[in-house]
CSV table of C-alpha atoms and ligand atoms in Angstrom, one decimal:
chain,number,residue,atom,x,y,z
E,1,MET,CA,-20.9,-14.2,2.0
E,2,SER,CA,-19.5,-14.8,-1.5
E,3,CYS,CA,-16.9,-12.4,-2.8
E,4,LEU,CA,-19.3,-10.8,-5.2
E,5,ALA,CA,-21.9,-10.3,-2.6
E,6,ALA,CA,-19.3,-8.9,-0.2
E,7,LEU,CA,-18.1,-6.6,-2.9
E,8,LEU,CA,-21.6,-5.3,-3.6
E,9,ALA,CA,-22.2,-4.9,0.2
E,10,ALA,CA,-19.0,-2.9,0.4
E,11,LEU,CA,-20.1,-0.7,-2.4
E,12,CYS,CA,-23.6,-0.2,-1.1
E,13,LEU,CA,-22.2,0.7,2.4
E,14,GLY,CA,-19.9,3.2,0.8
E,15,ALA,CA,-22.9,4.7,-1.1
E,16,ALA,CA,-24.9,5.1,2.1
E,17,VAL,CA,-22.1,6.7,4.0
E,18,VAL,CA,-20.9,9.2,1.4
E,19,ALA,CA,-24.1,11.2,0.8
E,20,ARG,CA,-23.0,13.3,-2.1
E,21,GLY,CA,-20.2,13.6,-4.6
E,22,GLN,CA,-19.2,10.0,-4.1
E,23,LEU,CA,-16.8,8.2,-6.3
E,24,THR,CA,-18.0,6.2,-9.3
E,25,ASP,CA,-16.6,3.5,-11.6
E,26,ASP,CA,-17.5,5.4,-14.8
E,27,PHE,CA,-16.3,8.9,-13.8
E,28,TYR,CA,-14.1,9.4,-16.9
E,29,ASP,CA,-16.2,7.4,-19.4
E,30,TYR,CA,-17.2,10.5,-21.3
E,31,SER,CA,-14.5,13.1,-20.3
E,32,CYS,CA,-11.5,10.9,-20.8
E,33,PRO,CA,-12.6,7.5,-22.2
E,34,HIS,CA,-9.0,6.2,-22.6
E,35,ALA,CA,-7.8,7.2,-19.2
E,36,GLU,CA,-7.4,3.6,-17.9
E,37,ASP,CA,-5.6,2.5,-21.1
E,38,ILE,CA,-3.2,5.3,-20.8
E,39,VAL,CA,-2.3,4.4,-17.2
E,40,LYS,CA,-2.1,0.7,-18.1
E,41,ALA,CA,0.3,1.4,-21.0
E,42,ARG,CA,2.7,3.4,-18.9
E,43,VAL,CA,2.6,0.9,-16.0
E,44,THR,CA,3.2,-1.9,-18.4
E,45,SER,CA,6.3,-0.3,-19.9
E,46,ALA,CA,7.7,0.7,-16.5
E,47,MET,CA,7.2,-2.9,-15.2
E,48,LYS,CA,8.9,-4.3,-18.3
E,49,ALA,CA,12.0,-2.2,-17.3
E,50,GLU,CA,11.6,-3.1,-13.6
E,51,ALA,CA,9.0,-5.6,-12.3
E,52,ARG,CA,9.3,-4.0,-8.8
E,53,MET,CA,7.7,-0.8,-10.1
E,54,GLY,CA,4.2,-2.4,-9.7
E,55,ALA,CA,4.9,-2.7,-5.9
E,56,SER,CA,6.2,0.8,-5.7
E,57,LEU,CA,3.1,2.2,-7.3
E,58,LEU,CA,0.8,0.2,-5.0
E,59,ARG,CA,2.6,1.7,-2.0
E,60,LEU,CA,2.2,5.3,-3.3
E,61,HIS,CA,-1.6,4.9,-3.3
E,62,PHE,CA,-1.5,3.6,0.3
E,63,HIS,CA,0.8,6.4,1.4
E,64,ASP,CA,-1.4,9.0,-0.3
E,65,CYS,CA,-4.6,7.7,1.2
E,66,PHE,CA,-3.4,7.6,4.9
E,67,VAL,CA,-2.5,11.3,4.9
E,68,ASN,CA,-5.3,13.7,4.4
E,69,GLY,CA,-7.2,11.1,2.5
E,70,CYS,CA,-6.7,10.0,-1.1
E,71,ASP,CA,-6.0,13.5,-2.5
E,72,GLY,CA,-2.7,13.2,-4.3
E,73,SER,CA,-1.0,15.2,-1.5
E,74,LEU,CA,1.9,12.8,-1.5
E,75,LEU,CA,2.9,14.0,-4.9
E,76,LEU,CA,3.4,17.6,-4.1
E,77,ASP,CA,7.0,18.9,-4.0
E,78,GLY,CA,8.2,21.7,-1.7
E,79,SER,CA,9.5,22.2,1.8
E,80,ASN,CA,6.4,20.6,3.4
E,81,SER,CA,6.4,17.7,1.0
E,82,GLU,CA,5.3,14.3,2.3
E,83,LYS,CA,8.1,12.9,0.2
E,84,LEU,CA,10.5,14.2,2.9
E,85,ALA,CA,8.7,12.5,5.8
E,86,GLY,CA,10.4,9.6,7.5
E,87,PRO,CA,8.3,6.8,5.9
E,88,ASN,CA,8.9,8.2,2.4
E,89,LEU,CA,12.3,9.7,2.3
E,90,ASN,CA,14.7,7.5,0.3
E,91,SER,CA,11.9,5.0,0.3
E,92,ALA,CA,8.8,6.0,-1.7
E,93,ARG,CA,9.5,5.6,-5.4
E,94,GLY,CA,7.7,5.7,-8.8
E,95,PHE,CA,7.2,9.4,-8.9
E,96,GLU,CA,8.7,9.6,-12.4
E,97,VAL,CA,6.2,7.0,-13.6
E,98,VAL,CA,3.3,9.0,-12.2
E,99,ASP,CA,4.7,12.1,-14.0
E,100,ALA,CA,4.8,10.3,-17.3
E,101,ILE,CA,1.2,9.0,-16.8
E,102,LYS,CA,0.0,12.4,-16.0
E,103,ALA,CA,1.8,14.0,-19.0
E,104,ASP,CA,0.1,11.5,-21.3
E,105,LEU,CA,-3.3,12.2,-19.7
E,106,GLU,CA,-2.9,15.9,-20.0
E,107,THR,CA,-2.2,15.5,-23.7
E,108,ALA,CA,-5.2,13.3,-24.2
E,109,CYS,CA,-7.7,15.2,-21.9
E,110,PRO,CA,-6.2,18.3,-20.4
E,111,GLY,CA,-7.3,19.2,-16.9
E,112,VAL,CA,-9.6,16.2,-16.4
E,113,VAL,CA,-8.0,13.3,-14.6
E,114,SER,CA,-6.8,14.0,-11.0
E,115,CYS,CA,-3.4,13.0,-9.6
E,116,ALA,CA,-5.2,11.2,-6.8
E,117,ASP,CA,-7.0,9.0,-9.4
E,118,VAL,CA,-3.8,8.4,-11.2
E,119,LEU,CA,-2.4,6.9,-8.0
E,120,ALA,CA,-5.5,4.7,-7.6
E,121,LEU,CA,-5.3,3.4,-11.2
E,122,ALA,CA,-1.5,3.0,-11.2
E,123,ALA,CA,-1.9,0.8,-8.1
E,124,LYS,CA,-4.6,-1.2,-9.8
E,125,TYR,CA,-2.3,-2.0,-12.8
E,126,GLY,CA,0.7,-2.5,-10.5
E,127,VAL,CA,-1.3,-5.3,-8.8
E,128,LEU,CA,-2.9,-6.7,-12.0
E,129,LEU,CA,0.4,-6.9,-13.9
E,130,SER,CA,2.1,-8.6,-10.9
E,131,GLY,CA,-0.5,-11.4,-11.4
E,132,GLY,CA,-2.9,-10.1,-8.7
E,133,PRO,CA,-6.6,-9.5,-8.8
E,134,ASP,CA,-8.3,-7.1,-11.1
E,135,LEU,CA,-9.2,-4.4,-8.5
E,136,ASP,CA,-12.4,-2.4,-8.8
E,137,VAL,CA,-11.4,1.3,-8.7
E,138,LEU,CA,-13.8,4.1,-8.0
E,139,LEU,CA,-12.9,7.4,-9.6
E,140,GLY,CA,-13.6,11.1,-9.3
E,141,ARG,CA,-11.2,12.1,-6.5
E,142,ARG,CA,-9.9,15.6,-6.7
E,143,ASP,CA,-6.5,16.9,-5.8
E,144,GLY,CA,-5.7,18.5,-2.5
E,145,LEU,CA,-4.1,21.9,-2.2
E,146,VAL,CA,-1.6,21.1,0.6
E,147,ALA,CA,0.9,18.5,1.6
E,148,ASN,CA,1.1,17.4,5.2
E,149,GLN,CA,4.5,16.3,6.2
E,150,SER,CA,3.8,16.0,9.9
E,151,GLY,CA,0.6,14.0,9.0
E,152,ALA,CA,2.8,11.6,7.0
E,153,ASN,CA,5.1,11.2,9.9
E,154,SER,CA,2.3,10.5,12.4
E,155,ASN,CA,-0.2,8.5,10.3
E,156,LEU,CA,1.8,6.1,8.3
E,157,PRO,CA,2.6,2.8,10.0
E,158,SER,CA,6.2,2.1,10.9
E,159,PRO,CA,7.8,-1.4,10.8
E,160,PHE,CA,8.9,-0.7,14.4
E,161,ASP,CA,5.3,-0.1,15.6
E,162,SER,CA,3.6,-2.7,17.7
E,163,ILE,CA,0.6,-4.4,16.2
E,164,SER,CA,-1.7,-2.5,18.5
E,165,THR,CA,-0.2,0.8,17.2
E,166,ILE,CA,-0.6,-0.3,13.6
E,167,ILE,CA,-4.2,-1.3,14.3
E,168,LYS,CA,-4.8,2.1,15.8
E,169,LYS,CA,-3.4,3.9,12.7
E,170,PHE,CA,-5.7,1.9,10.5
E,171,LYS,CA,-8.7,2.7,12.7
E,172,ASP,CA,-7.7,6.4,12.7
E,173,VAL,CA,-8.3,6.6,9.0
E,174,GLY,CA,-11.6,4.7,9.2
E,175,LEU,CA,-10.3,1.2,8.2
E,176,ASN,CA,-11.2,-2.0,9.9
E,177,GLU,CA,-8.9,-3.2,12.6
E,178,THR,CA,-8.8,-6.8,11.5
E,179,THR,CA,-9.6,-7.5,7.9
E,180,ASP,CA,-8.1,-4.3,6.5
E,181,VAL,CA,-4.9,-4.5,8.6
E,182,VAL,CA,-4.2,-8.1,7.6
E,183,ALA,CA,-5.5,-8.2,4.0
E,184,LEU,CA,-3.7,-4.9,3.1
E,185,SER,CA,-0.5,-6.0,4.8
E,186,GLY,CA,-0.7,-8.7,2.1
E,187,GLY,CA,0.4,-5.9,-0.3
E,188,HIS,CA,3.8,-7.0,0.9
E,189,THR,CA,3.4,-10.1,-1.4
E,190,ILE,CA,5.3,-7.8,-3.8
E,191,GLY,CA,8.2,-5.4,-3.4
E,192,ARG,CA,11.3,-4.8,-1.4
E,193,SER,CA,12.5,-3.4,1.9
E,194,ARG,CA,15.8,-1.8,2.7
E,195,CYS,CA,18.1,-3.3,5.4
E,196,ALA,CA,17.7,-0.2,7.5
E,197,LEU,CA,14.1,-1.3,8.2
E,198,PHE,CA,14.8,-4.8,9.4
E,199,SER,CA,18.5,-5.1,10.3
E,200,ARG,CA,17.8,-4.6,14.0
E,201,ARG,CA,16.3,-8.0,13.9
E,202,LEU,CA,19.6,-9.5,12.8
E,203,SER,CA,22.1,-8.6,15.7
E,204,ASN,CA,22.0,-7.4,19.3
E,205,PHE,CA,18.3,-8.0,19.2
E,206,SER,CA,17.8,-8.4,23.0
E,207,PRO,CA,19.8,-9.3,26.1
E,208,THR,CA,18.8,-12.9,25.6
E,209,SER,CA,18.9,-13.4,21.9
E,210,SER,CA,21.2,-11.9,19.2
E,211,VAL,CA,18.7,-12.6,16.4
E,212,ASP,CA,15.0,-12.0,16.7
E,213,PRO,CA,13.6,-15.4,17.8
E,214,THR,CA,10.6,-14.9,15.5
E,215,LEU,CA,12.9,-14.7,12.5
E,216,ASN,CA,13.7,-17.9,10.6
E,217,ALA,CA,17.4,-18.8,11.3
E,218,SER,CA,18.2,-19.6,7.7
E,219,LEU,CA,16.6,-16.4,6.4
E,220,ALA,CA,18.4,-14.5,9.2
E,221,THR,CA,21.8,-15.9,7.9
E,222,SER,CA,21.2,-14.7,4.3
E,223,LEU,CA,19.9,-11.3,5.5
E,224,GLN,CA,22.9,-10.9,7.7
E,225,ALA,CA,25.1,-11.4,4.6
E,226,LEU,CA,23.0,-9.0,2.6
E,227,CYS,CA,23.1,-6.2,5.2
E,228,GLN,CA,26.6,-6.6,6.6
E,229,GLY,CA,28.8,-3.6,6.1
E,230,GLY,CA,25.9,-1.5,7.3
E,231,ASP,CA,24.6,-0.5,3.9
E,232,GLY,CA,21.0,0.3,5.0
E,233,ASN,CA,20.0,0.7,1.4
E,234,GLN,CA,20.5,-2.9,0.3
E,235,THR,CA,17.1,-4.5,-0.4
E,236,ALA,CA,15.5,-7.8,0.2
E,237,ALA,CA,12.2,-9.2,-1.0
E,238,LEU,CA,9.3,-8.6,1.3
E,239,ASP,CA,7.9,-12.0,0.1
E,240,ALA,CA,10.9,-14.3,0.0
E,241,GLY,CA,10.5,-16.9,-2.8
E,242,SER,CA,8.0,-15.0,-5.0
E,243,ALA,CA,9.1,-11.4,-4.8
E,244,ASP,CA,7.3,-10.0,-7.8
E,245,ALA,CA,4.2,-12.3,-7.9
E,246,PHE,CA,1.0,-11.2,-6.2
E,247,ASP,CA,0.0,-14.3,-4.3
E,248,ASN,CA,-0.6,-15.5,-0.7
E,249,HIS,CA,3.0,-16.8,-0.1
E,250,TYR,CA,3.5,-13.7,2.0
E,251,PHE,CA,1.1,-15.3,4.6
E,252,GLN,CA,2.6,-18.8,4.1
E,253,ASN,CA,6.0,-17.4,4.9
E,254,LEU,CA,4.8,-16.1,8.2
E,255,LEU,CA,4.0,-19.7,9.3
E,256,THR,CA,7.8,-20.5,8.9
E,257,ASN,CA,8.9,-17.2,10.5
E,258,ARG,CA,9.9,-15.7,7.2
E,259,GLY,CA,8.2,-12.4,7.4
E,260,LEU,CA,10.8,-9.7,6.7
E,261,LEU,CA,9.6,-6.8,8.8
E,262,SER,CA,8.9,-7.1,12.4
E,263,SER,CA,5.4,-5.7,11.6
E,264,ASP,CA,4.9,-8.5,9.1
E,265,GLN,CA,5.9,-11.4,11.3
E,266,GLY,CA,4.2,-9.7,14.3
E,267,LEU,CA,0.7,-10.2,12.7
E,268,LEU,CA,1.2,-13.9,13.5
E,269,SER,CA,3.9,-14.0,16.2
E,270,SER,CA,3.7,-10.9,18.3
E,271,ALA,CA,2.9,-11.2,22.0
E,272,ASP,CA,1.2,-7.8,21.7
E,273,ALA,CA,-2.6,-8.0,22.4
E,274,GLY,CA,-3.3,-6.7,18.9
E,275,ALA,CA,-2.0,-9.8,17.3
E,276,ASN,CA,-4.8,-11.8,18.9
E,277,ALA,CA,-7.0,-10.2,16.3
E,278,THR,CA,-4.6,-10.5,13.3
E,279,ARG,CA,-3.3,-14.1,13.9
E,280,PRO,CA,-6.5,-16.0,12.8
E,281,LEU,CA,-6.6,-14.0,9.6
E,282,VAL,CA,-2.9,-14.8,8.8
E,283,GLN,CA,-3.8,-18.5,9.3
E,284,LEU,CA,-6.9,-18.2,7.1
E,285,TYR,CA,-5.1,-16.3,4.2
E,286,SER,CA,-2.1,-18.7,4.3
E,287,ALA,CA,-4.4,-21.6,3.7
E,288,ASN,CA,-7.0,-19.9,1.4
E,289,SER,CA,-5.7,-17.8,-1.4
E,290,GLU,CA,-9.2,-17.0,-2.7
E,291,ARG,CA,-10.2,-15.5,0.6
E,292,PHE,CA,-7.0,-13.4,0.7
E,293,LEU,CA,-7.6,-12.1,-2.9
E,294,CYS,CA,-11.3,-11.4,-2.2
E,295,ASP,CA,-10.6,-9.6,1.1
E,296,PHE,CA,-7.7,-7.7,-0.5
E,297,ARG,CA,-10.1,-6.4,-3.2
E,298,ARG,CA,-12.7,-5.2,-0.6
E,299,SER,CA,-10.0,-3.6,1.6
E,300,MET,CA,-8.5,-1.8,-1.4
E,301,LEU,CA,-11.9,-0.3,-2.2
E,302,ARG,CA,-12.2,0.9,1.4
E,303,MET,CA,-8.7,2.3,1.4
E,304,GLY,CA,-9.4,4.1,-1.9
E,305,ASN,CA,-12.4,5.7,-0.3
E,306,ILE,CA,-10.6,7.4,2.6
E,307,ARG,CA,-11.8,11.0,2.7
E,308,PRO,CA,-11.7,11.8,-1.0
E,309,LEU,CA,-12.2,15.4,-2.2
E,310,THR,CA,-15.2,15.5,-4.5
E,311,GLY,CA,-17.5,18.0,-6.1
E,312,SER,CA,-15.8,21.4,-6.2
E,313,ALA,CA,-13.3,20.7,-3.4
E,314,GLY,CA,-9.7,20.9,-4.3
E,315,GLN,CA,-8.7,21.0,-8.0
E,316,ILE,CA,-7.4,18.9,-10.9
E,317,ARG,CA,-3.7,19.6,-10.9
E,318,LYS,CA,-2.0,20.0,-14.3
E,319,ASN,CA,1.3,18.8,-12.8
E,320,CYS,CA,1.1,16.4,-9.9
E,321,ARG,CA,4.1,18.0,-8.2
E,322,ALA,CA,2.5,21.5,-7.7
E,323,VAL,CA,-0.9,23.1,-7.3
E,324,ASN,CA,-2.1,25.0,-10.3
Y,1,LIG,C1,0.6,-2.5,8.0
Y,1,LIG,C2,1.5,-1.6,8.1
Y,1,LIG,C3,2.6,-1.4,7.2
Y,1,LIG,C4,3.9,-1.2,7.5
Y,1,LIG,C5,4.5,-1.1,8.8
Y,1,LIG,C6,4.6,-1.1,6.2
Y,1,LIG,C7,6.0,-0.8,6.1
Y,1,LIG,C8,6.7,-0.9,4.9
Y,1,LIG,C9,8.1,-0.8,4.8
Y,1,LIG,C10,9.1,-0.5,6.0
Y,1,LIG,C11,8.5,-1.0,3.5
Y,1,LIG,C12,9.9,-0.9,3.0
Y,1,LIG,C13,10.3,0.5,2.7
Y,1,LIG,C14,11.7,0.7,2.3
Y,1,LIG,O1,12.5,-0.3,2.2
Y,1,LIG,O2,12.2,1.9,2.2
Y,1,LIG,C15,7.3,-1.3,2.8
Y,1,LIG,C16,7.2,-1.5,1.5
Y,1,LIG,C17,6.1,-1.8,0.8
Y,1,LIG,N1,4.8,-1.6,1.3
Y,1,LIG,FE1,4.3,-1.5,3.2
Y,1,LIG,N2,3.8,-1.3,5.2
Y,1,LIG,C18,2.5,-1.4,5.7
Y,1,LIG,C19,1.3,-1.6,5.0
Y,1,LIG,C20,1.3,-1.6,3.6
Y,1,LIG,C21,0.0,-1.5,2.9
Y,1,LIG,C22,-1.3,-1.4,3.5
Y,1,LIG,C23,0.4,-1.6,1.6
Y,1,LIG,C24,-0.5,-1.6,0.3
Y,1,LIG,C25,-1.7,-2.2,0.3
Y,1,LIG,C26,1.8,-1.7,1.5
Y,1,LIG,C27,2.5,-1.9,0.3
Y,1,LIG,C28,3.9,-1.9,0.3
Y,1,LIG,C29,4.6,-2.3,-0.9
Y,1,LIG,C30,4.0,-2.8,-2.2
Y,1,LIG,C31,6.0,-2.2,-0.6
Y,1,LIG,C32,7.2,-2.4,-1.5
Y,1,LIG,C33,7.5,-1.1,-2.3
Y,1,LIG,C34,8.7,-1.2,-3.2
Y,1,LIG,O3,9.2,-2.2,-3.4
Y,1,LIG,O4,9.0,-0.1,-3.8
Y,1,LIG,N3,2.3,-1.7,2.7
Y,1,LIG,N4,6.2,-1.2,3.7
Y,2,LIG,C1,-2.1,16.8,8.9
Y,2,LIG,O1,-2.4,15.5,9.3
Y,2,LIG,C2,-2.8,15.5,10.7
Y,2,LIG,C3,-2.9,14.0,11.1
Y,2,LIG,O2,-3.9,13.4,10.3
Y,2,LIG,C4,-4.1,16.3,10.9
Y,2,LIG,O3,-4.4,16.3,12.3
Y,2,LIG,C5,-3.9,17.7,10.4
Y,2,LIG,O4,-5.1,18.4,10.5
Y,2,LIG,C6,-3.4,17.7,9.0
Y,2,LIG,N1,-3.0,19.1,8.6
Y,2,LIG,C7,-3.4,19.7,7.5
Y,2,LIG,C8,-2.9,21.1,7.2
Y,2,LIG,O5,-4.1,19.1,6.6
Y,3,LIG,C1,-14.1,-5.8,10.4
Y,3,LIG,O1,-14.4,-6.7,9.4
Y,3,LIG,C2,-14.8,-8.0,9.9
Y,3,LIG,C3,-15.0,-8.9,8.7
Y,3,LIG,O2,-15.3,-8.3,7.5
Y,3,LIG,C4,-16.1,-7.8,10.6
Y,3,LIG,O3,-16.5,-9.1,11.2
Y,3,LIG,C5,-15.9,-6.8,11.7
Y,3,LIG,O4,-17.1,-6.6,12.4
Y,3,LIG,C6,-15.3,-5.5,11.2
Y,3,LIG,N1,-15.0,-4.7,12.3
Y,3,LIG,C7,-15.3,-3.4,12.3
Y,3,LIG,C8,-14.9,-2.6,13.5
Y,3,LIG,O5,-15.9,-2.8,11.4
Y,4,LIG,C1,20.7,5.6,1.3
Y,4,LIG,O1,20.8,6.3,0.1
Y,4,LIG,C2,20.4,7.7,0.4
Y,4,LIG,C3,20.3,8.4,-1.0
Y,4,LIG,O2,21.2,8.0,-1.9
Y,4,LIG,C4,21.5,8.3,1.2
Y,4,LIG,O3,21.2,9.7,1.5
Y,4,LIG,C5,21.5,7.6,2.6
Y,4,LIG,O4,22.5,8.1,3.4
Y,4,LIG,C6,21.7,6.1,2.4
Y,4,LIG,N1,21.4,5.4,3.6
Y,4,LIG,C7,22.1,4.5,4.2
Y,4,LIG,C8,21.6,3.9,5.5
Y,4,LIG,O5,23.1,4.1,3.6
Y,5,LIG,C1,12.8,-21.8,8.0
Y,5,LIG,O1,12.6,-21.7,6.7
Y,5,LIG,C2,12.8,-23.0,6.0
Y,5,LIG,C3,12.6,-22.7,4.5
Y,5,LIG,O2,13.4,-21.7,4.0
Y,5,LIG,C4,11.9,-24.0,6.5
Y,5,LIG,O3,12.2,-25.3,5.9
Y,5,LIG,C5,12.1,-24.1,8.0
Y,5,LIG,O4,11.1,-25.0,8.5
Y,5,LIG,C6,11.9,-22.8,8.7
Y,5,LIG,N1,12.1,-22.9,10.1
Y,5,LIG,C7,11.1,-22.6,11.0
Y,5,LIG,C8,11.6,-22.7,12.4
Y,5,LIG,O5,10.0,-22.3,10.7
Y,6,LIG,C1,-4.4,-12.8,23.7
Y,6,LIG,O1,-4.3,-14.2,23.6
Y,6,LIG,C2,-3.6,-14.8,24.7
Y,6,LIG,C3,-3.3,-16.3,24.5
Y,6,LIG,O2,-4.2,-16.8,23.6
Y,6,LIG,C4,-4.3,-14.5,26.0
Y,6,LIG,O3,-3.6,-15.0,27.1
Y,6,LIG,C5,-4.5,-13.0,26.2
Y,6,LIG,O4,-5.2,-12.7,27.3
Y,6,LIG,C6,-5.1,-12.4,24.9
Y,6,LIG,N1,-5.1,-10.9,25.0
Y,6,LIG,C7,-6.2,-10.2,24.8
Y,6,LIG,C8,-6.0,-8.7,25.0
Y,6,LIG,O5,-7.2,-10.6,24.5
């Protein structure tokens, strides 16, 4: 199937499954015609100040969609905030950029554009302005009324999870166990990770090996230097060599054991049964950039379609941090 045909198939499938109130690509054409330009302008200036912000915004959309669907629940503050869950605490970033986008949108078209859609559009421009594909984004999500901290703790994949567990977490939100897991992991072609999330690969790894045997020795040496002293907040590029460029080097790195997280390298190298399904796709995407970019586009559409609130469900928040 060509990429275009595949995209159309993905859209038509979505239309068949979501009977009513489904998302559309022209949702704000009349109610807020400049919505996309407003998001783009803010993401552009944020990435001029710090290129990494594109990655941070992409991750926010992912962390929103995996918890109660793509409903902006990640953005709510308060004691049950998802921001305080393990996978997000001292980790998820870009909330100030989202606030600035939302403030501009409220000035231009008050009460119209949802926070959940802001995350989808910010992810689109984060990818595009990193040199990635121009993602199709469907719009019309409404904002949830509750945050779900325990859901964030249980649903979001951890870098310490086995590949089988990661596959299960994707299936639990309705995503495909092979293409979606591997193509979306390719989001790690941009961005950074803190030492706390990979340093266990660098020393006292197992009774027989100090360093993770599936970690490239020269990369291990430089990461040991970075993380020594135990500052878990030091960061390394998820895609060594092209940290801020959206490309398929992430997959090429896996072929030379240069995946940063255990969950990255595991897609190719893990002995876990789940890796039997992911390994061939790593090999395909490392050799075929077009296929990666096409599958990433399709998978992002599917991720953005996870259980959206539509019609009169939820609300359009005025401030993404609190319900109205
Ligand atoms: C497959 C399971 C996944 C696991 C285990 C995982 C885990 C992680 C971890 C541990 C970090 C570093 C966090 C930190 O240093 O505090 C990270 C960063 C990141 N993740 Fe994932 N992730 C996964 C899937 C995804 C998906 C599906 C996307 C998006 C499509 C994504 C996009 C990102 C991005 C862009 C960053 C860098 C963020 C930044 O630099 O601020 N990840 N991920
Ligand atoms: C929180 O997320 C969990 C896991 O997805 C789900 O079972 C639970 O119903 C959610 N709770 C609320 C209040 O939405
Ligand atoms: C996942 O996607 C692949 C390729 O697009 C397809 O062959 C496979 O049947 C899908 N699996 C499921 C469970 O939908
Ligand atoms: C990382 O920084 C956060 C916030 O500044 C701090 O609370 C935490 O203790 C630091 N973590 C490590 C492992 O140094
Ligand atoms: C480790 O990475 C270097 C490039 O940084 C590469 O030349 C070497 O072949 C890699 N080693 C293995 C075992 O893949
Ligand atoms: C995974 O592949 C290995 C070797 O190719 C094979 O021995 C093993 O049985 C496979 N596991 C599953 C669950 O298919």
